[in-house]
Structure formats: structure tokens, C-alpha cells
mmCIF file of N, CA and C in Angstrom:
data_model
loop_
_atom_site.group_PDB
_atom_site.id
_atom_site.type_symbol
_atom_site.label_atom_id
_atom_site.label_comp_id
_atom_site.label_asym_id
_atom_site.label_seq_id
_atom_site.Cartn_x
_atom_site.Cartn_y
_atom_site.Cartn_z
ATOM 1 N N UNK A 1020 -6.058 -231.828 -127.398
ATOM 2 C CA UNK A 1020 -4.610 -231.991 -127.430
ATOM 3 C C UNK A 1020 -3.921 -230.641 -127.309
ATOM 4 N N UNK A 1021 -4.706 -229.883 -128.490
ATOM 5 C CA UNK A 1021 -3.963 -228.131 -127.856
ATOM 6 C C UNK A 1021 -4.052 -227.842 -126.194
ATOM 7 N N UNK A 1022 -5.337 -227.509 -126.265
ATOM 8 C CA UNK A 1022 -5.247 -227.311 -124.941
ATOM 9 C C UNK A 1022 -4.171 -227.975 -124.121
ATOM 10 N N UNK A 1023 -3.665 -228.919 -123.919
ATOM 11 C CA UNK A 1023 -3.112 -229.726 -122.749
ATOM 12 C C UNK A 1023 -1.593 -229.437 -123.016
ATOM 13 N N UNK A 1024 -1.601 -228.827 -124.645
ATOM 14 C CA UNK A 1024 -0.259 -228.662 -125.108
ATOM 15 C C UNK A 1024 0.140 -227.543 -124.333
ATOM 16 N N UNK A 1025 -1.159 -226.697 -124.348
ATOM 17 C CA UNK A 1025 -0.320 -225.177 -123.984
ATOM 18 C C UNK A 1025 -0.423 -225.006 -122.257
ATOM 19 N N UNK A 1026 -1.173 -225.938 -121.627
ATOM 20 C CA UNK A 1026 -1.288 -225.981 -120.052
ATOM 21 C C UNK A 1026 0.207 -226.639 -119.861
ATOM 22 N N UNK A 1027 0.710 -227.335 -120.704
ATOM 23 C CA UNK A 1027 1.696 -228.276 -120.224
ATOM 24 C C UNK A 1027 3.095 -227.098 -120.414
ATOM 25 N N UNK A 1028 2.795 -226.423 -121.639
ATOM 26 C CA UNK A 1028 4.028 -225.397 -122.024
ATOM 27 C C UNK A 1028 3.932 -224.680 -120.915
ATOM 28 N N UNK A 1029 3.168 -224.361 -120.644
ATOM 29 C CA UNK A 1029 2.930 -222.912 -119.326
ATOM 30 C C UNK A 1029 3.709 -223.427 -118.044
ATOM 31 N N UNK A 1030 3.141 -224.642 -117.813
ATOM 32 C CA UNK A 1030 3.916 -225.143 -116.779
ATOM 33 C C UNK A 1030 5.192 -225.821 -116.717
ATOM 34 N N UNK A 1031 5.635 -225.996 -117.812
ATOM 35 C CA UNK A 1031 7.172 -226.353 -117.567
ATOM 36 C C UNK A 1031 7.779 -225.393 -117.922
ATOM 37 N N UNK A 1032 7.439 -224.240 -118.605
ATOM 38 C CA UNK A 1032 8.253 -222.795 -118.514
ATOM 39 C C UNK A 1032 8.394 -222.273 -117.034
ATOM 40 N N UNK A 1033 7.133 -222.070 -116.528
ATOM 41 C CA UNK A 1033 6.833 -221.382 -115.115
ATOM 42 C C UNK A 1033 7.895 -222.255 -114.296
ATOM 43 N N UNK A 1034 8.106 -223.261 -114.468
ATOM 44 C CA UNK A 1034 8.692 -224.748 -113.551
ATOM 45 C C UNK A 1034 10.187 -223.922 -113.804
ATOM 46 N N UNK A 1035 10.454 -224.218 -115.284
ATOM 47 C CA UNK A 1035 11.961 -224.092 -114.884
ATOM 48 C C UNK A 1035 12.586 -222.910 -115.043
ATOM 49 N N UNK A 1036 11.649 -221.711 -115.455
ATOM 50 C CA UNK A 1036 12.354 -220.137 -115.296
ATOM 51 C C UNK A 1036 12.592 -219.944 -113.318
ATOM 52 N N UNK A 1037 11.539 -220.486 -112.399
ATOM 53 C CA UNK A 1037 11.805 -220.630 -111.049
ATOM 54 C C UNK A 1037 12.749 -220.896 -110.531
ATOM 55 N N UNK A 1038 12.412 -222.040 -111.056
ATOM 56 C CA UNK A 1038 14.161 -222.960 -111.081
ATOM 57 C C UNK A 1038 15.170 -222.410 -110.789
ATOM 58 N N UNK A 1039 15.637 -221.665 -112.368
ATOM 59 C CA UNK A 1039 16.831 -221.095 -112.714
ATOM 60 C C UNK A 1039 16.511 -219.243 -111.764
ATOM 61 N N UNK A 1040 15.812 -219.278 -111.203
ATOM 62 C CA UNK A 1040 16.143 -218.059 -110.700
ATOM 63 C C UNK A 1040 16.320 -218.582 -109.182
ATOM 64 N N UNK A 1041 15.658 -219.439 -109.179
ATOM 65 C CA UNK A 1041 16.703 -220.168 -107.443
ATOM 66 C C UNK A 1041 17.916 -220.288 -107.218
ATOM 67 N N UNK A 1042 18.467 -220.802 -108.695
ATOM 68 C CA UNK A 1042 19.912 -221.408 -108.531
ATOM 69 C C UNK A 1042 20.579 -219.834 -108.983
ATOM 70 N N UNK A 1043 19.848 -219.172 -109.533
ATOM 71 C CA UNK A 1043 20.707 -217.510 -108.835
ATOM 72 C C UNK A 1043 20.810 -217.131 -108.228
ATOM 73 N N UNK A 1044 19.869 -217.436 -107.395
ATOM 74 C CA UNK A 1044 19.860 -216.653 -106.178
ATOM 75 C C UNK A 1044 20.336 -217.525 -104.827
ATOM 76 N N UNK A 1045 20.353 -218.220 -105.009
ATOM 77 C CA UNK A 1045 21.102 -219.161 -103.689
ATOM 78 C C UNK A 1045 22.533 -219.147 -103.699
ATOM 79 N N UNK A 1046 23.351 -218.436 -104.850
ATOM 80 C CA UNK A 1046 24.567 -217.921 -103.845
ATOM 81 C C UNK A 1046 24.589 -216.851 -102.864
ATOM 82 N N UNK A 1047 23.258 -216.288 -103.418
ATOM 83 C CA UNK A 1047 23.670 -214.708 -102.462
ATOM 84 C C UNK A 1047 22.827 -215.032 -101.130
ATOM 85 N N UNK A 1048 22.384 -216.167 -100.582
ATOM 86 C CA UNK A 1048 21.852 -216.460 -99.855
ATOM 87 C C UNK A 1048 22.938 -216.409 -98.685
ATOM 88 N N UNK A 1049 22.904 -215.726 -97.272
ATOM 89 C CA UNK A 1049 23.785 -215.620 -96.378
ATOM 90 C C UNK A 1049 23.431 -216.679 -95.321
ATOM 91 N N UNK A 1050 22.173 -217.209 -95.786
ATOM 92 C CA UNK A 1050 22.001 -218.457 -94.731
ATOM 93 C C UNK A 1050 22.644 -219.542 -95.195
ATOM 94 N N UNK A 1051 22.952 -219.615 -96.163
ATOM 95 C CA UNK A 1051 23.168 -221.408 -96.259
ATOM 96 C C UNK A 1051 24.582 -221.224 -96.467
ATOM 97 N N UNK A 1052 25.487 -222.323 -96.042
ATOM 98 C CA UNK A 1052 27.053 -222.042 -96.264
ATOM 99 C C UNK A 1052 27.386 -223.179 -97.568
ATOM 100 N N UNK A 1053 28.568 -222.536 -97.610
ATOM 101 C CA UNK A 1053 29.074 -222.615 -98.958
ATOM 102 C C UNK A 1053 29.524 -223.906 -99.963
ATOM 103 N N UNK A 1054 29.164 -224.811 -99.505
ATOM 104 C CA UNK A 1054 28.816 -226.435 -99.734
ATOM 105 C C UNK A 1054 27.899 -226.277 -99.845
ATOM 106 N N UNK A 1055 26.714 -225.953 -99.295
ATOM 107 C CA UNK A 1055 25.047 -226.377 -99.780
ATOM 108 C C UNK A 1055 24.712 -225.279 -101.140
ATOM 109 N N UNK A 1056 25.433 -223.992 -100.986
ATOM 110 C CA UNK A 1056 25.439 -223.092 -102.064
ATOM 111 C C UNK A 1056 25.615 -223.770 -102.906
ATOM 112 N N UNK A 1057 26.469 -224.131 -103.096
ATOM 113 C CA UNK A 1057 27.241 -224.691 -104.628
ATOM 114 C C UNK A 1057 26.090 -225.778 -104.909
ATOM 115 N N UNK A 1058 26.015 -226.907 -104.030
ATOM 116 C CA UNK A 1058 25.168 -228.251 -104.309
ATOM 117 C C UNK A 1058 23.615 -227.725 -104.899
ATOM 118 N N UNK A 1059 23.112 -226.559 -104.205
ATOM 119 C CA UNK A 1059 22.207 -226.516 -104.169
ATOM 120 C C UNK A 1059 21.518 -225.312 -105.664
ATOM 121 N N UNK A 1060 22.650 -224.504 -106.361
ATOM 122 C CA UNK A 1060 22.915 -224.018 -107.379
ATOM 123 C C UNK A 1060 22.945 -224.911 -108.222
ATOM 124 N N UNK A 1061 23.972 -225.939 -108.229
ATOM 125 C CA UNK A 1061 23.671 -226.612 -109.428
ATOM 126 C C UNK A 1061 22.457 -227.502 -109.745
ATOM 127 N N UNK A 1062 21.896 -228.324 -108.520
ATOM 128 C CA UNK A 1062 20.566 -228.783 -108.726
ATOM 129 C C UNK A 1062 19.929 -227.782 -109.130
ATOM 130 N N UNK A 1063 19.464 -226.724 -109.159
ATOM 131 C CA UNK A 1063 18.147 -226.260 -109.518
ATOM 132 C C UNK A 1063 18.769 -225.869 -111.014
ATOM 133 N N UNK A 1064 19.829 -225.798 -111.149
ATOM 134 C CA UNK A 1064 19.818 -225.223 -112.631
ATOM 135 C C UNK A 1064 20.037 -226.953 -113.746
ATOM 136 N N UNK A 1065 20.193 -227.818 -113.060
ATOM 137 C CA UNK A 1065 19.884 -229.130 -113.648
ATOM 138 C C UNK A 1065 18.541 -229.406 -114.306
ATOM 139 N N UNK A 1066 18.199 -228.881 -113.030
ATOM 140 C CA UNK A 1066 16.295 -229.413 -112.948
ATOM 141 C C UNK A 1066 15.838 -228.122 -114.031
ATOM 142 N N UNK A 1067 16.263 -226.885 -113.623
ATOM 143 C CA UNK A 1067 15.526 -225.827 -114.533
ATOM 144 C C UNK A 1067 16.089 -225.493 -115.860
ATOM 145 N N UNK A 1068 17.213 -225.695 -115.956
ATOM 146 C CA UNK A 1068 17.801 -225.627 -117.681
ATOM 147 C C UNK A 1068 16.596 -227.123 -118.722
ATOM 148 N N UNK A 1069 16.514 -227.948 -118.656
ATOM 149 C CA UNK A 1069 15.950 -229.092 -119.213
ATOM 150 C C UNK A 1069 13.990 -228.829 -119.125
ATOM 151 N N UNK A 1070 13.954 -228.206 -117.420
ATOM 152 C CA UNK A 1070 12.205 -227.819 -118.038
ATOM 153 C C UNK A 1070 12.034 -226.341 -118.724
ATOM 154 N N UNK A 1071 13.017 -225.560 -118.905
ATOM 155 C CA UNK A 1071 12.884 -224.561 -119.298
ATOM 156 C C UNK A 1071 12.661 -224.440 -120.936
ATOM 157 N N UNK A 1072 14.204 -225.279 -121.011
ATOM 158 C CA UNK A 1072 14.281 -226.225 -122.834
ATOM 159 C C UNK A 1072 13.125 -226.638 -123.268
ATOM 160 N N UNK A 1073 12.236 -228.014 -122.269
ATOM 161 C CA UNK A 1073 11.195 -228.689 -123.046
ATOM 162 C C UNK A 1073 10.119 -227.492 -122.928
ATOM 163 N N UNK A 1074 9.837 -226.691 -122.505
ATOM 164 C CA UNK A 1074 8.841 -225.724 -122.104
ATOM 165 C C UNK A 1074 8.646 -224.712 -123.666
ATOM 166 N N UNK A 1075 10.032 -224.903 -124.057
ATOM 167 C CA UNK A 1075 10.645 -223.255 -125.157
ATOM 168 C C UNK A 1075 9.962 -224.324 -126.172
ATOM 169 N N UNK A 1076 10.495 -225.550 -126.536
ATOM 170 C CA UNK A 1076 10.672 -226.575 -127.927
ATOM 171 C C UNK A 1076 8.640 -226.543 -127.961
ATOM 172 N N UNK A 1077 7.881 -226.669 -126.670
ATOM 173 C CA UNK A 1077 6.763 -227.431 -126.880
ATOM 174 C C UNK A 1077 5.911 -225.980 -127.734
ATOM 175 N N UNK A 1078 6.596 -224.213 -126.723
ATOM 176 C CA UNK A 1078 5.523 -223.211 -127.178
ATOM 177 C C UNK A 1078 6.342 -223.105 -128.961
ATOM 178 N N UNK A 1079 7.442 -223.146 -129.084
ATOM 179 C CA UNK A 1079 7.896 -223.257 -130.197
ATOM 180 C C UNK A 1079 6.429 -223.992 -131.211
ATOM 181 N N UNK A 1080 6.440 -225.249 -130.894
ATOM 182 C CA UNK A 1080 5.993 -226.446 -131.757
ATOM 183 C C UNK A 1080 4.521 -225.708 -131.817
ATOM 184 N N UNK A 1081 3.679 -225.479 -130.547
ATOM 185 C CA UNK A 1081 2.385 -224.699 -130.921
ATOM 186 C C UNK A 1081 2.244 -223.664 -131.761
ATOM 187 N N UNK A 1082 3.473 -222.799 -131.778
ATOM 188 C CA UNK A 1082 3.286 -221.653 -133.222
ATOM 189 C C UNK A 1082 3.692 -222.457 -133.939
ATOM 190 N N UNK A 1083 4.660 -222.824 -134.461
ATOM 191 C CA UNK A 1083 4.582 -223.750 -135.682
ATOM 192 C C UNK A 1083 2.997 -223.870 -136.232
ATOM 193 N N UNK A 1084 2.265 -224.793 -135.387
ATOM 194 C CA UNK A 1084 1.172 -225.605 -135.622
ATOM 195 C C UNK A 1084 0.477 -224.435 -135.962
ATOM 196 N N UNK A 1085 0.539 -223.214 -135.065
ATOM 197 C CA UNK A 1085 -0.587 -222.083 -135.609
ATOM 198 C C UNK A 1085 -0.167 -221.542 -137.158
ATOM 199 N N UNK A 1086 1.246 -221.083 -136.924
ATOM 200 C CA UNK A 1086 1.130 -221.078 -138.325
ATOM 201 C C UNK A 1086 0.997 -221.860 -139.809
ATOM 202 N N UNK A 1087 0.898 -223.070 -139.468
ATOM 203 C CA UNK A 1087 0.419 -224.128 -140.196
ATOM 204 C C UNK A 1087 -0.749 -223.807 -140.209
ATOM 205 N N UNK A 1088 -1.639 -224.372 -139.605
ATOM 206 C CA UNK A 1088 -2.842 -223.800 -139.740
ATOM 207 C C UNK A 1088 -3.184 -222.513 -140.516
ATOM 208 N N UNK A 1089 -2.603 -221.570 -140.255
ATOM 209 C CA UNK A 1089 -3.396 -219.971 -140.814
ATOM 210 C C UNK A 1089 -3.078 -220.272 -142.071
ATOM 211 N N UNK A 1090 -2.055 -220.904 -142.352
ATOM 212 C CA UNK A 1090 -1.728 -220.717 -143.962
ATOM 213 C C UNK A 1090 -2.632 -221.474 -144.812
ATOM 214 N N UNK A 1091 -3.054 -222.511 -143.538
ATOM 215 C CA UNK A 1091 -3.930 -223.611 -144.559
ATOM 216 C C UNK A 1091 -5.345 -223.225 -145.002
ATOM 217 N N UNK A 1092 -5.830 -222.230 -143.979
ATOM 218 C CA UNK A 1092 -6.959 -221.391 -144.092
ATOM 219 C C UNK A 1092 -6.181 -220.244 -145.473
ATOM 220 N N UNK A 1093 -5.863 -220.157 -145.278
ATOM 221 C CA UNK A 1093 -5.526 -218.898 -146.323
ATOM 222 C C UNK A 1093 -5.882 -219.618 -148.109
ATOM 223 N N UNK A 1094 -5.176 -220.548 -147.832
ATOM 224 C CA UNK A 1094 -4.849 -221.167 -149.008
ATOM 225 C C UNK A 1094 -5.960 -222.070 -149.463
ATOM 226 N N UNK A 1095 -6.820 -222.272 -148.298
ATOM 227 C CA UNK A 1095 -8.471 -223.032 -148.788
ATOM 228 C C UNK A 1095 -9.117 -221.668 -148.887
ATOM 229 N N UNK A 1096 -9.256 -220.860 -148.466
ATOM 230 C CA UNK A 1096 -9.922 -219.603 -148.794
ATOM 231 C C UNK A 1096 -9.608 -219.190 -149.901
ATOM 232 N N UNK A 1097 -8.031 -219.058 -150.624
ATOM 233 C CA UNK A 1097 -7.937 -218.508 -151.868
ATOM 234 C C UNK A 1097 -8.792 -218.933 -152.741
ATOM 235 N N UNK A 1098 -8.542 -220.649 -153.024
ATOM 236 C CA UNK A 1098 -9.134 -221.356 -154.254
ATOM 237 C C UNK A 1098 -10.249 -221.873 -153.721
ATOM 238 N N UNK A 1099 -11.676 -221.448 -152.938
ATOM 239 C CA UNK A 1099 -12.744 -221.153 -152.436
ATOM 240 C C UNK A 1099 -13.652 -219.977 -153.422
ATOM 241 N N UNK A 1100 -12.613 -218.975 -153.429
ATOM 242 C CA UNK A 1100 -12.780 -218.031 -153.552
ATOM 243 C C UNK A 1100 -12.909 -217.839 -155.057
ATOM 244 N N UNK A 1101 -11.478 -217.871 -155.553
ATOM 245 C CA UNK A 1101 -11.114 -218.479 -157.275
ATOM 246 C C UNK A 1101 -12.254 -219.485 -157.693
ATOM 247 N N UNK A 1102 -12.985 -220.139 -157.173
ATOM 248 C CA UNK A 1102 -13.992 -221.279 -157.558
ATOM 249 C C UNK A 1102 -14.861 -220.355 -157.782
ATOM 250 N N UNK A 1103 -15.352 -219.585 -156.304
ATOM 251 C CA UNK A 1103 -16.426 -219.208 -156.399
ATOM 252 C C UNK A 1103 -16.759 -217.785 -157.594
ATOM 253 N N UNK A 1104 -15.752 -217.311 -157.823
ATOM 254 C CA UNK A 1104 -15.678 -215.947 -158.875
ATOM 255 C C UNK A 1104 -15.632 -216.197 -160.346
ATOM 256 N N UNK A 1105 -15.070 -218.167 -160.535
ATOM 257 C CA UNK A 1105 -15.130 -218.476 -161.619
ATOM 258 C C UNK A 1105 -13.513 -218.033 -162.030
ATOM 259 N N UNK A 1106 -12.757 -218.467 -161.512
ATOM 260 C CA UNK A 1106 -10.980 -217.411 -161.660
ATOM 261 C C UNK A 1106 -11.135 -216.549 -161.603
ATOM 262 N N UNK A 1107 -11.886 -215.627 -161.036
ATOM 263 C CA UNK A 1107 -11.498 -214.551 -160.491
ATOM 264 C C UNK A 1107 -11.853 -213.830 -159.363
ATOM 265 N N UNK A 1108 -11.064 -213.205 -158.504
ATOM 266 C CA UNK A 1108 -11.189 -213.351 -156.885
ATOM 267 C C UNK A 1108 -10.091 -211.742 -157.331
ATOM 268 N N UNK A 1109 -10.878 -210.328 -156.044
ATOM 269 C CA UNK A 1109 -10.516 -208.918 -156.218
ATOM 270 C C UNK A 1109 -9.410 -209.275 -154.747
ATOM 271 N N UNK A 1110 -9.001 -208.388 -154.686
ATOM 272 C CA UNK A 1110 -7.767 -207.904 -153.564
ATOM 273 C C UNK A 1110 -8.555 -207.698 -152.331
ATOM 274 N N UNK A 1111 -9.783 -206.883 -152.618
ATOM 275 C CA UNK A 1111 -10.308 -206.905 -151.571
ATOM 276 C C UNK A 1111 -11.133 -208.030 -150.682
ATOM 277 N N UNK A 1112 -11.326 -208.751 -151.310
ATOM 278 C CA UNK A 1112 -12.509 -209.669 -151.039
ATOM 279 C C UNK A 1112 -11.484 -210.403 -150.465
ATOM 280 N N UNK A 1113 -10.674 -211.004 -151.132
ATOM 281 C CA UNK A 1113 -9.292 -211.882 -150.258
ATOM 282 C C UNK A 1113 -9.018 -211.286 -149.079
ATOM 283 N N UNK A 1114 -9.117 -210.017 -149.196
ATOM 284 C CA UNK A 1114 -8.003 -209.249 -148.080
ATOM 285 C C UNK A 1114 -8.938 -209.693 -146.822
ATOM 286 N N UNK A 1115 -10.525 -209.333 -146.882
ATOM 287 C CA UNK A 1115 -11.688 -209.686 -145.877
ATOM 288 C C UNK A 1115 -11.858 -211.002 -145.476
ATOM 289 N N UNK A 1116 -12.037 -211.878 -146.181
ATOM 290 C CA UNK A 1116 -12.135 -213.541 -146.107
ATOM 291 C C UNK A 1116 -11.546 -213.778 -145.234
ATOM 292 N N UNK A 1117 -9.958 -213.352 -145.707
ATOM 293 C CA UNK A 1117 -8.906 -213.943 -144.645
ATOM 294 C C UNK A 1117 -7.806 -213.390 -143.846
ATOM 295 N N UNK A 1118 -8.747 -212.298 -143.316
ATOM 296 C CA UNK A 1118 -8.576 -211.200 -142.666
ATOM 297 C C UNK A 1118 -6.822 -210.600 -142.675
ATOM 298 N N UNK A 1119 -6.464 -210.653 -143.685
ATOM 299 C CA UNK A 1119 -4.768 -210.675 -143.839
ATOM 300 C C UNK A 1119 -4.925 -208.934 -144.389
ATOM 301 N N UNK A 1120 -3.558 -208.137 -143.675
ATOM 302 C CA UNK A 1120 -4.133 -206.383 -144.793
ATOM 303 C C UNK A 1120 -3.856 -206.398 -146.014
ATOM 304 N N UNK A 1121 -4.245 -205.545 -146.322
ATOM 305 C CA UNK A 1121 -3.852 -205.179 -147.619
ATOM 306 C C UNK A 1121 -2.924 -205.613 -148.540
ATOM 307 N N UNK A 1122 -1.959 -205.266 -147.486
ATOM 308 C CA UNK A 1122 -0.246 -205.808 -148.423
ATOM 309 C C UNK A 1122 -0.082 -206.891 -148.076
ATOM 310 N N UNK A 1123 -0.750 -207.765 -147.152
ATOM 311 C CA UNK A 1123 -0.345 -208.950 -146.906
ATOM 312 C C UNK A 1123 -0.892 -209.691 -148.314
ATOM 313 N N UNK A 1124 -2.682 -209.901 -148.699
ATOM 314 C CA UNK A 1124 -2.740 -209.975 -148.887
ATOM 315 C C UNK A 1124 -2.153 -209.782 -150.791
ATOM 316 N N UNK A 1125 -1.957 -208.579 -151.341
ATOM 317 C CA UNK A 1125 -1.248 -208.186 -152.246
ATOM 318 C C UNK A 1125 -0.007 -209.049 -152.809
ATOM 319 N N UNK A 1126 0.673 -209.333 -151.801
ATOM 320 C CA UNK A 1126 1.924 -210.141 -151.843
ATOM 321 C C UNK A 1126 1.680 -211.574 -151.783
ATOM 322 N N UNK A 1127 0.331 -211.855 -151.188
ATOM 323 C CA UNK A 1127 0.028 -213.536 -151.629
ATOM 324 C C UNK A 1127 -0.815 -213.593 -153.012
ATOM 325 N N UNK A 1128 -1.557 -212.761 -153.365
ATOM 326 C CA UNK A 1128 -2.304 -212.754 -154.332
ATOM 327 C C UNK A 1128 -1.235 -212.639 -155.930
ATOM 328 N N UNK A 1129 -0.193 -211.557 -155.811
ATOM 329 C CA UNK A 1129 0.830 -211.711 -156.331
ATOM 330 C C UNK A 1129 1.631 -212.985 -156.953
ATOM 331 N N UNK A 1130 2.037 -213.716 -155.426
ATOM 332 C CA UNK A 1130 2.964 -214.803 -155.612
ATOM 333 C C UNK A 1130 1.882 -216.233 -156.236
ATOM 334 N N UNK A 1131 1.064 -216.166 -156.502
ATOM 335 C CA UNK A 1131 -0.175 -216.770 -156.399
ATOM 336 C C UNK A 1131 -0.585 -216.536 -158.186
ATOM 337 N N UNK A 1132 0.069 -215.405 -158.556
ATOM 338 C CA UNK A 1132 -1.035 -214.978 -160.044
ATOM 339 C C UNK A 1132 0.313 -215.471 -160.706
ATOM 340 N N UNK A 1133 1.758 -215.222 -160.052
ATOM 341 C CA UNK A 1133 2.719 -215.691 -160.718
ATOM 342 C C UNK A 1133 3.044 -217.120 -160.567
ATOM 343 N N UNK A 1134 2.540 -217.633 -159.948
ATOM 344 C CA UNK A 1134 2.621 -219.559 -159.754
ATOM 345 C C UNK A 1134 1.844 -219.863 -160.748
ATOM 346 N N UNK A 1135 0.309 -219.521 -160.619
ATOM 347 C CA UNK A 1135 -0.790 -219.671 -161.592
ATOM 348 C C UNK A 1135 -0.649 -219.260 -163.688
ATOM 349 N N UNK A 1136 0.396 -218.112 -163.733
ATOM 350 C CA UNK A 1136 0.274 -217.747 -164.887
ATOM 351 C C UNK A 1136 -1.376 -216.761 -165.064
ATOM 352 N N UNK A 1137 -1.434 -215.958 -163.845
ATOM 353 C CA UNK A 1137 -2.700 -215.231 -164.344
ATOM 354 C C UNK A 1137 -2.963 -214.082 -164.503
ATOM 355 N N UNK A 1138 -4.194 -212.941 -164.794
ATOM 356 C CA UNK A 1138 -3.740 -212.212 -165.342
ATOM 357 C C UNK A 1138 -4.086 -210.927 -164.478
ATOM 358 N N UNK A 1139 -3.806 -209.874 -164.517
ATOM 359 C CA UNK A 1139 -5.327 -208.621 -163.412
ATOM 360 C C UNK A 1139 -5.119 -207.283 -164.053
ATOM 361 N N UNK A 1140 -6.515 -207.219 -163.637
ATOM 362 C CA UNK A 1140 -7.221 -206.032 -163.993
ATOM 363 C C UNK A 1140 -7.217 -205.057 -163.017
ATOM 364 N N UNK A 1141 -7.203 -203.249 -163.303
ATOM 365 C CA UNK A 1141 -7.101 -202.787 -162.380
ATOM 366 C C UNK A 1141 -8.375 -201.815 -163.073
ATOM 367 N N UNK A 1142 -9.736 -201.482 -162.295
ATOM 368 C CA UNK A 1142 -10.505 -201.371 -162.150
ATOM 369 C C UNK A 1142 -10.481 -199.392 -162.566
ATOM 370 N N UNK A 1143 -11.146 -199.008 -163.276
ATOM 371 C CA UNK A 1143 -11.172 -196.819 -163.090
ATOM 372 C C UNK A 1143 -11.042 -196.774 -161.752
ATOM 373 N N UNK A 1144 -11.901 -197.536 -160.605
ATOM 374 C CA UNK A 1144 -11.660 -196.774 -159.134
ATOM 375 C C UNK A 1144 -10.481 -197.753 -158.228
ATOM 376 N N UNK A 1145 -9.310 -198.391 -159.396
ATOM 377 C CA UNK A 1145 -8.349 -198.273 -158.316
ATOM 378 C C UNK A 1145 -8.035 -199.769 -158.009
ATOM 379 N N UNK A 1146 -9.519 -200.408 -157.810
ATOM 380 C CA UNK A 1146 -9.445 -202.176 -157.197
ATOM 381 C C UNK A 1146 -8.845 -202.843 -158.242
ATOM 382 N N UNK A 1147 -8.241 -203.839 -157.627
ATOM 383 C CA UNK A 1147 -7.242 -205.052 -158.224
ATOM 384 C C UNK A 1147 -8.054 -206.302 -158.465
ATOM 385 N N UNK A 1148 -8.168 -206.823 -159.370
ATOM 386 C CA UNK A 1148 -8.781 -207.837 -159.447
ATOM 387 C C UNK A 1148 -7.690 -209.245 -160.597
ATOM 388 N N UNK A 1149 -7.700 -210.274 -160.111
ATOM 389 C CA UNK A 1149 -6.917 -211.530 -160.899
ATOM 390 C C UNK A 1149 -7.974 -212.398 -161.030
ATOM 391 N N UNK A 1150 -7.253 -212.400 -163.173
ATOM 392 C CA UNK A 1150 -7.804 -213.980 -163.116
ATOM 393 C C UNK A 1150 -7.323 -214.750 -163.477
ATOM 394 N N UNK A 1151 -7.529 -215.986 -162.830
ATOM 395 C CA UNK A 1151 -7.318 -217.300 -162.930
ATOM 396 C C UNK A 1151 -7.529 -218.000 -163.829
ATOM 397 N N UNK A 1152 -6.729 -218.602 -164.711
ATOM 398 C CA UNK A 1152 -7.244 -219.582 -165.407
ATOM 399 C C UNK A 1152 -7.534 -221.195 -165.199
ATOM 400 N N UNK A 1153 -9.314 -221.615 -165.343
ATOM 401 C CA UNK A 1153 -9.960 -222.791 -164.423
ATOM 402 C C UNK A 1153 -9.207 -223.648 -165.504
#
């Protein structure tokens, strides 16, 4: 279904950015006179405003979906992780799992210890570590 999503986005972008650069360019066209100009301007920007739209809404809807997805990985990886440490899961180990940097991670692990009520430790060499209460 992705796949066909994003062959289909590609091609109704490609479709109606064409489009709309026809119906620009066919005023400055010195061949065609000035009745077919006009007629022939507004068709293509009919046809290319609407595939250009469904083209934007569909790559729109695929990031959406990606970022749905990453978060959902993130968020089965956290409490994966929290399982597997027994409540407790380091900054770093999150940060690797789910390949997010540093501060990304930091700021979910954060919003995460303050949803949870949990607690962290900061290690003599520096590492962050939270725990969870199971």
C-alpha cells in the first residue's frame, strides 16, 4: 500500500506541477493567439491546481504515517527496554536502540520520568540513568 502510495504521490505531483507550468507559460507563447491563450491557460491550471493539491494532501498523509510509526517504535522500545532493565533503562542505551541523539532522546526520557513519577541517577562518570517504578 506504501509503495503505491508514494508512486501515486510522485505522479500526481509531477502531473500537476507540469500542468501549472504550461498554463504559465502559454501566455507567452507567440504561436497561439489570444483566445486559445486564455482557453488554454485556464485548462491546464484546472487540471494542475487539483493534481497538484491531491499529490501535496497524499505526500502530506505518508509523513504523517512515518511519523506515526517512528514514534510507535520509540515508545515500544522505551518500555522494552524499562522491562528489560527491570525500571531502569540509561540515556545511552535509549539514545542507541532508537537511534534518536542525545537530546532527543534526553527530552523523551525526561517527559517520560515525569509522566511515570520516576527517579535518576547520575553516575561519577557523568551517565544518566532512570528508574521506573514496575
Amino acid at each position: 500500500m506504501s509503495i503505491f502510495r508514494k508512486i501515486s504521490a510522485g505522479v500526481l505531483l509531477t502531473s500537476g506541477i507540469f500542468c501549472l507550468l504550461v498554463a504559465a507559460y502559454t501566455p507567452a507563447d507567440r504561436e497561439v493567439n489570444q483566445e486559445d491563450k486564455l482557453s488554454h491557460a485556464v485548462a491546464f491550471l484546472v487540471l494542475g491546481l487539483p493534481l497538484t493539491a491531491v499529490g501535496t494532501w497524499t505526500v502530506w498523509g505518508l509523513h504523517r504515517d512515518s511519523q506515526k510509526e517512528k514514534t510507535a517504535h520509540i515508545d515500544f522500545t522505551f518500555y522494552r527496554l524499562v522491562e528489560e532493565g527491570q525500571g531502569q533503562i540509561t540515556l545511552m542505551r535509549f539514545a542507541r536502540d532508537t537511534q534518536l541523539t542525545d537530546a532527543e532522546a534526553k527530552v523523551y526520557l525526561d517527559e517520560k520520568a515525569k509522566a511515570f513519577n520516576a527517579n535518576f541517577d547520575v553516575s561519577p562518570e557523568g551517565g544518566v540513568s532512570y528508574r521506573f517504578h514496575l
